[in-house]
Short mmCIF file of C-alpha atoms in Angstrom, two decimals:
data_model
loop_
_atom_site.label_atom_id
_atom_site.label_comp_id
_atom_site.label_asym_id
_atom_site.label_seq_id
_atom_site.Cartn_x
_atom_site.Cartn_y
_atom_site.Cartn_z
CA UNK P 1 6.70 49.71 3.88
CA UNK P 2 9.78 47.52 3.35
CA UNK P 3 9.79 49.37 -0.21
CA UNK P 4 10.12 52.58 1.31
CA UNK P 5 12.87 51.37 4.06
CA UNK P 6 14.17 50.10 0.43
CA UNK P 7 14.61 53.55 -1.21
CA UNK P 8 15.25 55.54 1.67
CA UNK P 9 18.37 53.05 1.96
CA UNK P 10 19.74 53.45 -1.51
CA UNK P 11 18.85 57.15 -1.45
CA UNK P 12 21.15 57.32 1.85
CA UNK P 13 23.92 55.54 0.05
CA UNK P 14 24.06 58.00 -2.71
CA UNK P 15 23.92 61.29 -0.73
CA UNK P 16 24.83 61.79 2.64
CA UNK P 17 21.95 64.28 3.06
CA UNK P 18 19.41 61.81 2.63
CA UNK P 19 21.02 59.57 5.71
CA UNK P 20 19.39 61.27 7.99
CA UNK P 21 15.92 61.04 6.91
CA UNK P 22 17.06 57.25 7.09
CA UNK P 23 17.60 57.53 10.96
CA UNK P 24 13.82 59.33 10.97
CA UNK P 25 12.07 57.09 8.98
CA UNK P 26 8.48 55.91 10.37
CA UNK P 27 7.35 52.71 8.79
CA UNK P 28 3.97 53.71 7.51
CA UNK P 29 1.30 51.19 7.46
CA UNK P 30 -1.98 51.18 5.16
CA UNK P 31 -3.64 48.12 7.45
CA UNK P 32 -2.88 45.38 4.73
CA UNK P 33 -0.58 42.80 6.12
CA UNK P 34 0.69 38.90 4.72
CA UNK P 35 -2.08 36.88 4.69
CA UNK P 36 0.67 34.02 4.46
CA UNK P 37 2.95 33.63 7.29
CA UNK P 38 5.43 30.42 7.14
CA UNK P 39 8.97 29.69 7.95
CA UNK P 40 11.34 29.71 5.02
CA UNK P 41 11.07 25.98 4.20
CA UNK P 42 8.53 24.11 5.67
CA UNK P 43 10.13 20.21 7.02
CA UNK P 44 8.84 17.56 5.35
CA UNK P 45 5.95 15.41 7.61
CA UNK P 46 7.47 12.53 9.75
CA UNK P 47 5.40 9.52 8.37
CA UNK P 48 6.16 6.28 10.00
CA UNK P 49 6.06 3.51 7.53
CA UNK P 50 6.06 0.72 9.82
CA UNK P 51 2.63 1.58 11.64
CA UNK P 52 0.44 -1.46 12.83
CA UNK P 53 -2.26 -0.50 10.54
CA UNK P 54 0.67 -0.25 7.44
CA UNK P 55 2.56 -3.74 8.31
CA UNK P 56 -0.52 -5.68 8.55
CA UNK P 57 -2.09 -4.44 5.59
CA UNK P 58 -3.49 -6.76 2.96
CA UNK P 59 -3.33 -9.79 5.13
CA UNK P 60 -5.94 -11.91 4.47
CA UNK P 61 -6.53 -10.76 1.14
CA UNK P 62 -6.26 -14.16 -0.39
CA UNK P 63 -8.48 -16.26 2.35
CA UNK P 64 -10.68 -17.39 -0.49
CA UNK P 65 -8.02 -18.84 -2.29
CA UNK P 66 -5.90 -20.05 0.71
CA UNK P 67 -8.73 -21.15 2.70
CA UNK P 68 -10.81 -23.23 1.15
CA UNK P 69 -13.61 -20.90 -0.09
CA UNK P 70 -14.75 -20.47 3.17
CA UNK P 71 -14.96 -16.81 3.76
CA UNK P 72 -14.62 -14.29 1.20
CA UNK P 73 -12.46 -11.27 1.00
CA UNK P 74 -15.63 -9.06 0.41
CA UNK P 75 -16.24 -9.84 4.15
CA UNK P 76 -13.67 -8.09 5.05
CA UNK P 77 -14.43 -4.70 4.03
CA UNK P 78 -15.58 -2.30 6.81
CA UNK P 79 -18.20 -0.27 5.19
CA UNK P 80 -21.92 1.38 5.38
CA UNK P 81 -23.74 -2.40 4.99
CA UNK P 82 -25.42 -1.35 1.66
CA UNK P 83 -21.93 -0.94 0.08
CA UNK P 84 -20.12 -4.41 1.34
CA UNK P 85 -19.17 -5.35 -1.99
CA UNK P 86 -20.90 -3.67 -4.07
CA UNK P 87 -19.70 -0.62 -6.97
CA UNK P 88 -22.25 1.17 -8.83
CA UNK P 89 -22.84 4.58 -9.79
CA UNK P 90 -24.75 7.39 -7.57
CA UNK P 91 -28.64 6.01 -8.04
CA UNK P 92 -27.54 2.46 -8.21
CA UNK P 93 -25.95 3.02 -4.84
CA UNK P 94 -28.82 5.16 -3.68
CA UNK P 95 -31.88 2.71 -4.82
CA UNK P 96 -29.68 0.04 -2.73
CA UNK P 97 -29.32 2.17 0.30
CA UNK P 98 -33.43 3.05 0.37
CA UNK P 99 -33.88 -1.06 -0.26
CA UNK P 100 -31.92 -2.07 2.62
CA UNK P 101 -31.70 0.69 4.87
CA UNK P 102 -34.41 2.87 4.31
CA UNK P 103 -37.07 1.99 7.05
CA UNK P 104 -34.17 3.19 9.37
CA UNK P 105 -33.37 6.69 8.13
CA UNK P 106 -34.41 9.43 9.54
CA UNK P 107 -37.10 11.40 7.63
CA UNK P 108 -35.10 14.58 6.83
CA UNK P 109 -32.94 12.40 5.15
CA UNK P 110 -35.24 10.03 3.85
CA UNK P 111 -37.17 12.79 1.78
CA UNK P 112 -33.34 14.21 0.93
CA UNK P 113 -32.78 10.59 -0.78
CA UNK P 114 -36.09 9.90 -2.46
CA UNK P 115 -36.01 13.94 -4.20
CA UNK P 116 -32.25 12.83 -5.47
CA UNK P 117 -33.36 9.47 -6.86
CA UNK P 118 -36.22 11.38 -8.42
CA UNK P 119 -33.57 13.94 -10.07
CA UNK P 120 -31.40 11.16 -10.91
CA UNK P 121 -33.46 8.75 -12.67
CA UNK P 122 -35.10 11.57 -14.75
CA UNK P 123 -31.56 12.76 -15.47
CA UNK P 124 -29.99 9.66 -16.46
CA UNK P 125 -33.09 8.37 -18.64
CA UNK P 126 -34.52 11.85 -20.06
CA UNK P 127 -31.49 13.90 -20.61
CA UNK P 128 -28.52 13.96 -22.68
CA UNK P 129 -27.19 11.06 -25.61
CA UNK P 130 -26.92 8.01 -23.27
CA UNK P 131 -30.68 6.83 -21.83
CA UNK Q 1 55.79 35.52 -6.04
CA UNK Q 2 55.12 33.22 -9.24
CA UNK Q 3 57.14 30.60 -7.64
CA UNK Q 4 55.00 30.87 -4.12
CA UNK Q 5 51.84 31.02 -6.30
CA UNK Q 6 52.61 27.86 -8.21
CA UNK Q 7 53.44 26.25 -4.92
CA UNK Q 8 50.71 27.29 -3.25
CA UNK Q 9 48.23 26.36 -5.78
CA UNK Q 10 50.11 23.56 -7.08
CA UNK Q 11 49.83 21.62 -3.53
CA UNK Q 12 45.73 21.69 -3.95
CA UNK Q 13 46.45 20.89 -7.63
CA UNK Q 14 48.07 17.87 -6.58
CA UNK Q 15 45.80 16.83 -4.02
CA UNK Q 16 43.02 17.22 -5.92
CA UNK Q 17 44.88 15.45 -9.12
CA UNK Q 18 45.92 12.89 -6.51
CA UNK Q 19 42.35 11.79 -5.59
CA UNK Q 20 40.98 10.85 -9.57
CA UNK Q 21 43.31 7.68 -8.49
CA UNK Q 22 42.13 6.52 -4.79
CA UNK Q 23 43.55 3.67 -3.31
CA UNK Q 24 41.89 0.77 -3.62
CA UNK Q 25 38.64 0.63 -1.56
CA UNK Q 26 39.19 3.81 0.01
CA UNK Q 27 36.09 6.03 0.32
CA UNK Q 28 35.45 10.26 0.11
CA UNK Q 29 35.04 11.34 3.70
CA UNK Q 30 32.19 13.12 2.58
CA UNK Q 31 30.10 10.25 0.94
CA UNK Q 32 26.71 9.67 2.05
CA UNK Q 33 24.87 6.67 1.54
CA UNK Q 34 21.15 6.29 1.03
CA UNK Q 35 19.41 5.44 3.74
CA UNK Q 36 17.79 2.21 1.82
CA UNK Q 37 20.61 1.23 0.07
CA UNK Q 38 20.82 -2.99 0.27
CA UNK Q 39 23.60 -4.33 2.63
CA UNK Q 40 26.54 -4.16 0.32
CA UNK Q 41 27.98 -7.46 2.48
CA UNK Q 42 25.01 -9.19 1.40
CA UNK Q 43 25.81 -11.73 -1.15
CA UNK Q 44 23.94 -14.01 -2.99
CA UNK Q 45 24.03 -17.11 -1.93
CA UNK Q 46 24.93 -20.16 -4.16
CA UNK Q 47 22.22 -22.29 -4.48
CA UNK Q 48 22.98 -26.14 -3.10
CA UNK Q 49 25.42 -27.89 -5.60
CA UNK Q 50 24.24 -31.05 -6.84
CA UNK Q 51 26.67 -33.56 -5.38
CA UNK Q 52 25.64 -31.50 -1.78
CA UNK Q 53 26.09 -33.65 0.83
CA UNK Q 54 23.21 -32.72 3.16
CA UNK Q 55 20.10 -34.57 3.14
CA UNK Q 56 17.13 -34.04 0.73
CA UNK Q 57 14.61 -32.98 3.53
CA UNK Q 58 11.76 -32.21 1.50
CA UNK Q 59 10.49 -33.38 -1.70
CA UNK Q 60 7.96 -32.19 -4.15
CA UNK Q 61 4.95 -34.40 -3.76
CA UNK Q 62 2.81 -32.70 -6.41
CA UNK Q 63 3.97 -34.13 -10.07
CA UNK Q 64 6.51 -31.58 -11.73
CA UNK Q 65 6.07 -30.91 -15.32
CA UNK Q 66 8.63 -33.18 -17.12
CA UNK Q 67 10.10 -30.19 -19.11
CA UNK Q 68 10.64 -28.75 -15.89
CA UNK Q 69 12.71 -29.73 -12.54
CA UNK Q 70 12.23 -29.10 -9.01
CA UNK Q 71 14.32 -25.70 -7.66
CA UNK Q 72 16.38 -26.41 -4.50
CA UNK Q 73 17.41 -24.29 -1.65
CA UNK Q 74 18.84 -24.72 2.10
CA UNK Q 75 16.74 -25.26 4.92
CA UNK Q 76 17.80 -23.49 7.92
CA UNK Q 77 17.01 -23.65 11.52
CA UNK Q 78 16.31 -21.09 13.84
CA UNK Q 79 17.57 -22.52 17.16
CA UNK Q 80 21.37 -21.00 16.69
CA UNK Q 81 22.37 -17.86 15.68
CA UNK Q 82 25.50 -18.77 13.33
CA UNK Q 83 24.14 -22.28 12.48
CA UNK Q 84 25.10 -24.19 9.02
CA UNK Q 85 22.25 -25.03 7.06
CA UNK Q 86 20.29 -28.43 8.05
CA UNK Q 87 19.31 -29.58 4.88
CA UNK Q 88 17.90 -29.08 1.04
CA UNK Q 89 14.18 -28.91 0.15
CA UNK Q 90 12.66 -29.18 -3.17
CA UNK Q 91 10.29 -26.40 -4.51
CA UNK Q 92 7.74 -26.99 -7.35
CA UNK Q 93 8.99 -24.89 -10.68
CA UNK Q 94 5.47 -23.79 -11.26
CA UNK Q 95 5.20 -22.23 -7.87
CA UNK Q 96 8.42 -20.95 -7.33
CA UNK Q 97 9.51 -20.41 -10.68
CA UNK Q 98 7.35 -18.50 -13.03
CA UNK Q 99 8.17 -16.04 -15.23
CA UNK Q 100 8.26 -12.93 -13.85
CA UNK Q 101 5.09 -10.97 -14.63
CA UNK Q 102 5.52 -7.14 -13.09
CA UNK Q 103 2.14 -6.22 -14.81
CA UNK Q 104 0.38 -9.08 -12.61
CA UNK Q 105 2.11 -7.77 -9.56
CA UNK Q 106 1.26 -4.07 -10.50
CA UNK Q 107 -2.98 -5.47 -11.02
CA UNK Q 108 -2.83 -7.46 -7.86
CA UNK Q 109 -1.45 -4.60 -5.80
CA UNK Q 110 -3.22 -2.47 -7.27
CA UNK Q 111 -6.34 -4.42 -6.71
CA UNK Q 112 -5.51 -5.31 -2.98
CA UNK Q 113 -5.02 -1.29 -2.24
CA UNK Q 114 -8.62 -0.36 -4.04
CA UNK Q 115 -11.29 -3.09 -3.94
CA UNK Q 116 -11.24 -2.31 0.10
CA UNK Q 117 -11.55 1.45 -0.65
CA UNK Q 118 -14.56 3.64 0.86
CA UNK Q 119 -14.84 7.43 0.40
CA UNK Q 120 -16.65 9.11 2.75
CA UNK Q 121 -16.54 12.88 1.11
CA UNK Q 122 -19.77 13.80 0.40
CA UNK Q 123 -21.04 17.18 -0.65
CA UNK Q 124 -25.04 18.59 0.10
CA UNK Q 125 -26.53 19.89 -3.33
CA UNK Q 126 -28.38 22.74 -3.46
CA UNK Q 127 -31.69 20.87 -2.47
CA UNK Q 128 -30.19 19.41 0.77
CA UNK Q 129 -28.73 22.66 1.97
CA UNK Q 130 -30.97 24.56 4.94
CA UNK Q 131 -33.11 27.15 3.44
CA UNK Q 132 -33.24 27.95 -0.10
CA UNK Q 133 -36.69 27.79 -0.68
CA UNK Q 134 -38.07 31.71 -1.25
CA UNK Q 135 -36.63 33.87 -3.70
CA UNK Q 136 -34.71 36.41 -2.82
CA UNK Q 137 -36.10 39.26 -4.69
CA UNK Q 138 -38.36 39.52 -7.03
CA UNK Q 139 -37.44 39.12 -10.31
CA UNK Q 140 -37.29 42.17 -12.27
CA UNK Q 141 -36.84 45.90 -11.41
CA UNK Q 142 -34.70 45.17 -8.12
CA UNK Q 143 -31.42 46.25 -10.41
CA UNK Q 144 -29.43 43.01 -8.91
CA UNK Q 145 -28.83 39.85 -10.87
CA UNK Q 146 -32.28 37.45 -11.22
CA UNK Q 147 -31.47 34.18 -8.71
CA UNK Q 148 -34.32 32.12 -7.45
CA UNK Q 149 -32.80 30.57 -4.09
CA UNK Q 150 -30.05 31.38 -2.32
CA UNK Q 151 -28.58 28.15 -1.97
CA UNK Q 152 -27.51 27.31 -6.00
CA UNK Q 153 -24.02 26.71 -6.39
CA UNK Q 154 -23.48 30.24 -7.67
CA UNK Q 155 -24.01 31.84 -3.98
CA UNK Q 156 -21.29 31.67 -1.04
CA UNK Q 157 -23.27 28.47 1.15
CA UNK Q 158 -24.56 27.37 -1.26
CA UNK Q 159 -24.56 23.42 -2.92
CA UNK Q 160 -21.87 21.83 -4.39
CA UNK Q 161 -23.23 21.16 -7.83
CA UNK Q 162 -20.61 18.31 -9.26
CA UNK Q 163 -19.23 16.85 -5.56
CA UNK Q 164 -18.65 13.79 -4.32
CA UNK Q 165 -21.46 12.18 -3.73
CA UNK Q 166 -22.15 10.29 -0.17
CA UNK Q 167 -20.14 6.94 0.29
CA UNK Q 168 -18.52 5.57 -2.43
CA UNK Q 169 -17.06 2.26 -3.06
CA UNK Q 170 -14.52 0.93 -5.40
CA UNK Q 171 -14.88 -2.71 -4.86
CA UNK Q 172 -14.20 -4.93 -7.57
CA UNK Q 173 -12.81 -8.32 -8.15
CA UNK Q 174 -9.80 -10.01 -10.37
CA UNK Q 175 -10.36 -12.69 -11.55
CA UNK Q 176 -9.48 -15.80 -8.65
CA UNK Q 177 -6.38 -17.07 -11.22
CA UNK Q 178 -4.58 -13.74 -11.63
CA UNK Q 179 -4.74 -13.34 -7.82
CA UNK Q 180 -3.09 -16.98 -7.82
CA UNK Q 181 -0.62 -15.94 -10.29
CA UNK Q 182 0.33 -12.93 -8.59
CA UNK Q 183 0.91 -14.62 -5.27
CA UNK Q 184 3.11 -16.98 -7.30
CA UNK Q 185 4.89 -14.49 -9.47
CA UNK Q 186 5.48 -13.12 -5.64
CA UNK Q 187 6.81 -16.13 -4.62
CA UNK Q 188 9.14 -16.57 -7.35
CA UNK Q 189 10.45 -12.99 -7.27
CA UNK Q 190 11.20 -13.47 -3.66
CA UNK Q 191 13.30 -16.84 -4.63
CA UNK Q 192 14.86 -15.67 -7.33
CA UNK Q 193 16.23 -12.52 -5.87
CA UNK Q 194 17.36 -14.67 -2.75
CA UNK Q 195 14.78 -13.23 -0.52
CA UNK Q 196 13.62 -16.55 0.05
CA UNK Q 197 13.98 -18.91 3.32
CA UNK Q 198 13.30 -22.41 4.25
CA UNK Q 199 13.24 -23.17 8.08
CA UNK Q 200 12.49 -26.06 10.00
CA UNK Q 201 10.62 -25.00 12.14
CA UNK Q 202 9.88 -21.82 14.09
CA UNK Q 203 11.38 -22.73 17.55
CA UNK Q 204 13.98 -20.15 18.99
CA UNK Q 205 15.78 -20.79 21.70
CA UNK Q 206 14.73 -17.96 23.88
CA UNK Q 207 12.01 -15.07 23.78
CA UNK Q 208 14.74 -12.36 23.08
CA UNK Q 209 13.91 -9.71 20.45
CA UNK Q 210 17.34 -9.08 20.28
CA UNK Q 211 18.45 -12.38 19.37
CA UNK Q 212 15.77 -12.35 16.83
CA UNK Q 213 17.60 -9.11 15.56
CA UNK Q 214 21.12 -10.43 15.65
CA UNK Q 215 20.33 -13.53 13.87
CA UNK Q 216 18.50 -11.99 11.35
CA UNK Q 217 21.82 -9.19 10.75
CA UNK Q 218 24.29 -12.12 11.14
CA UNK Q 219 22.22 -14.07 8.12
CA UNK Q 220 21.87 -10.76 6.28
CA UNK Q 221 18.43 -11.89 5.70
CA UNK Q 222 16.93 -8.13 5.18
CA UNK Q 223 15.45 -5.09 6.78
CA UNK Q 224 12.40 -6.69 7.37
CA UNK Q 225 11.27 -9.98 7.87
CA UNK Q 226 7.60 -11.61 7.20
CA UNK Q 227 7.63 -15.04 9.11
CA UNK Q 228 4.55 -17.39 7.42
CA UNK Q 229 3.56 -20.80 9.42
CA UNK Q 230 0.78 -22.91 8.55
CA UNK Q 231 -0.04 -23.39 12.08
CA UNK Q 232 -2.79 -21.20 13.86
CA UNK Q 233 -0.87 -21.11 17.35
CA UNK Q 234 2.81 -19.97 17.07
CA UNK Q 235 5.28 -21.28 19.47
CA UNK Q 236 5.59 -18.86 22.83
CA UNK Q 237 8.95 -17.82 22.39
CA UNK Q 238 9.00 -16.77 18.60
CA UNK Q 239 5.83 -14.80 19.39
CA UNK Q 240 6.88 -12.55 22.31
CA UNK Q 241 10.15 -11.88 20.50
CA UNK Q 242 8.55 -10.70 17.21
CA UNK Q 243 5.74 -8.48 19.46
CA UNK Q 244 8.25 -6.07 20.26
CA UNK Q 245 10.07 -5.80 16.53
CA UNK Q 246 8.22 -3.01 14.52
CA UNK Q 247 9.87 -4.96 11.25
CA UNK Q 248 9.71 -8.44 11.90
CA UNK Q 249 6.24 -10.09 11.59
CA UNK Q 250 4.32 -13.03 11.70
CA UNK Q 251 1.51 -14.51 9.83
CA UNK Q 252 -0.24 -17.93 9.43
CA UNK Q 253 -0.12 -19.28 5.36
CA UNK Q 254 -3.85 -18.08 4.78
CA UNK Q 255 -2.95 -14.50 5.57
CA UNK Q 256 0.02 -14.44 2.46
CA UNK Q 257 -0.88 -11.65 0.03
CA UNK Q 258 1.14 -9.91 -2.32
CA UNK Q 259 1.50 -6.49 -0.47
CA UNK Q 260 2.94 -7.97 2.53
CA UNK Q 261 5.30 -9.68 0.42
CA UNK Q 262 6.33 -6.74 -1.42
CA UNK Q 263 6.58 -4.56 1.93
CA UNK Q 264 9.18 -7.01 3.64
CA UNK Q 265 12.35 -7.31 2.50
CA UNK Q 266 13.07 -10.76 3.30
CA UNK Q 267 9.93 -14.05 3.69
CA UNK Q 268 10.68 -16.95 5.75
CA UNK Q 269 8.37 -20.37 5.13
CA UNK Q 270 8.24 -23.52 6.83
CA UNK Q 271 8.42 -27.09 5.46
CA UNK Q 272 4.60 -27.40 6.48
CA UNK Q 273 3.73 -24.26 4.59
CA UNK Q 274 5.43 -25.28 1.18
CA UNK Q 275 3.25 -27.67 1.59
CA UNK Q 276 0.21 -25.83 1.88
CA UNK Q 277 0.58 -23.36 -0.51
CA UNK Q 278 1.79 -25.59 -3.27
CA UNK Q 279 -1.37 -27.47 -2.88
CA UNK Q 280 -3.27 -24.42 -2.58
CA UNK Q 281 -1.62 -22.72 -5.90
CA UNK Q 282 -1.41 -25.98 -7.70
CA UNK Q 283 -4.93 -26.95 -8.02
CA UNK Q 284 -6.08 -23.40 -9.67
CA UNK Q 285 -3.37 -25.23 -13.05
CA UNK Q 286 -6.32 -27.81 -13.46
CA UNK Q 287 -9.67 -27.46 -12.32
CA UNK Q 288 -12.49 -26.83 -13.78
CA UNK Q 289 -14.67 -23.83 -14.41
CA UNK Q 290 -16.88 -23.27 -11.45
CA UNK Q 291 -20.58 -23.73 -12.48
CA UNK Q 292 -21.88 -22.82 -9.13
CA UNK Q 293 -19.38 -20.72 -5.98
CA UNK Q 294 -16.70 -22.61 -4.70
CA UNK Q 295 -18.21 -22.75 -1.36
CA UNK Q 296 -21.12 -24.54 -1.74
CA UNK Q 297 -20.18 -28.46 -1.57
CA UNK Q 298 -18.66 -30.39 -4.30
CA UNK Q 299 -18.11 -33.84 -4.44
CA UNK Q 300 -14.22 -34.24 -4.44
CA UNK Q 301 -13.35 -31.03 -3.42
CA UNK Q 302 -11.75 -29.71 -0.55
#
């Protein structure tokens, strides 16, 4: 519809006729509209680097090494407790979360877990070059 | 008209001619500095001559290296705003000044950032998704495309077939001497660029924020300031002062990483924690291997 507003414009600029269907124009809609609607330039986000979580980050890293071996820095993580310090790929970390916490789960999800260690042990040991 | 041309233009000629040679130190009126740009009035200060006359507060106690000699810098106190410099303390060369190794800096950040790292995204597969189990039509003669559930990754609600998967951790470990040599590559960046200082003691003569402020623009110590004391209780005053400061913190020695480091500007130790940490970072140089964890008991160690 701007289109049309468009031509009608530059058809009323070239003869004086066509001015005054410019004055009668209806915008015409066919029900579509701009899925996208945003101001011209959006502002870049306020992020405040000096946060208490951001200044005290990464203290106590070292308490191993600057304290005597007493604690570790794997204590520190905050995580599910069958990840604390431990990496490993999808059934690794899945065989460690039915060892530890798999009396506790729910049975939904306990059947969920034991199908997908199922699946995953047969795919990592039956399929493809690598078993 | 040629003549009011020329001196029309020619004025703006001029000026414009006239500023390729500014006067000395004079600035464009429409410069605009960077927001982090370092305090121009900052300059680096001479390390203590040799015939110095203030006293040698501080000396290495751990043996230095005899191709090597100990690095000296002021000690400061905290008590006045505009005070001299108390003293001269010694700082082991293997501490304070190693070579500078970006790459160990760029592992132990990098390390520091990840090994604490949990993603929580996780994705249901197609087996895990509600319903699914029927299928949907039969298989032939129905003139749509053959599908057996209506939860496989092809269908709108349906599983994610290649998504993250549940929690996932990416913990890992350097190895305990690279994490030593990055806090003392740390170290020695901070002395070397003159982001180092040596104070007394952390007693201030009132629990001010703003006097923490002025002395710290009157020094030209930095944007930000990370305070390190050995001691587990800070003195009353120094404490309330920093609470209210987003930029000037405190820590006790065991909580020195690299990060912080890198995040403040400026890092301000005490005689007591040269101490610790060059006894701390000195003893990784020569021990031995560790045949079973460091914190089980051994015999001469801590």
């Amino acid at each position: 519809m701007s289109a049309l507003r468009g031509l009608l414009r530059a058809g009323g600029s070239l003869c004086q006729s066509a001015g005054t269907l410019l004055h009668t124009a209806r915008t015409i809609s066919t029900g579509t509209f701009c899925q996208i609607r945003m101001h011209s330039i959006p502002q870049p986000k306020e992020v405040d680097r000096w946060t208490e979580k951001r200044t005290m980050y990464g203290v106590y890293d070292n308490i191993g090494i600057l304290g005597d071996f007493k604690a570790h820095p794997r204590d520190l993580i905050a995580a599910p407790c069958w990840l604390k310090g431990f990496r490993g790929n999808e059934l690794q970390r899945l065989i460690r979360k039915k060892k530890m916490v798999g009396d506790r789960m729910m049975t939904l999800e306990k059947h969920n877990l034991e199908k997908r260690i199922r699946f995953l042990y047969k795919r990592f040991n039956r399929v493809g070059k690598h078993r | 008209m040629f003549r009011f041309s020329v001196a029309v233009f020619g004025r703006g000629v001029a000026k414009r001619f006239s500023s390729s040679f500014p006067a000395e130190g004079a600035l464009p009126p429409n410069l605009q500095l960077p927001a982090n740009l370092v305090d121009p009035s900052r300059l680096k200060r001479p390390p203590p001559p040799a015939d110095c006359p203030l006293p040698l507060l501080r000396r290495c106690e751990a043996v230095v290296p005899a191709h090597l000699s100990p690095m000296q810098t002021w000690v400061e106190s905290l008590q006045m705003e505009d005070g001299e410099p108390l003293g001269r303390a010694e700082l082991h060369p293997d501490v304070f000044g190693v070579s500078p190794r970006i790459d160990i800096l760029h592992d132990v950040e990098k390390w520091q950032r990840n090994y604490k790292r949990i993603s929580y995204a996780h994705t249901k597969v197609r087996s895990e998704v509600r319903g699914g189990g029927k299928k949907p039509w039969r298989q032939k003669g129905s003139g749509r495309a053959r599908h057996g559930s209506i939860r496989s990754p092809l269908w709108r609600g349906g599983g994610v077939s290649h998504g993250p998967r549940g929690p996932t951790s990416y913990y890992y470990m350097l190895p305990m001497k690279v994490r030593v040599q990055g806090l003392k590559v740390a170290l020695s960046f901070k002395m070397a660029q003159d982001y180092l200082h040596v104070v007394d003691s952390l007693h201030i003569p009132t629990p001010d924020s703003q006097y923490l402020l002025d002395l710290i623009r009157r020094r030209h110590w930095g944007e930000s300031v990370l305070i390190v004391d050995v001691a587990e209780e800070f003195p009353e005053n120094i404490l309330q002062a920093a609470s209210d400061l987003k930029k000037v913190n405190l820590i006790p020695a065991i909580g020195l990483n690299v990060h912080s480091m890198l995040k403040h500007e400026a890092v301000v130790l005490t005689l007591e924690t040269l101490k610790f940490l060059e006894d701390k970072l000195l003893w990784h140089d020569q021990r031995y291997t560790p045949l079973y964890p460091f914190k089980l008991p051994y015999r001469d160690f801590p």
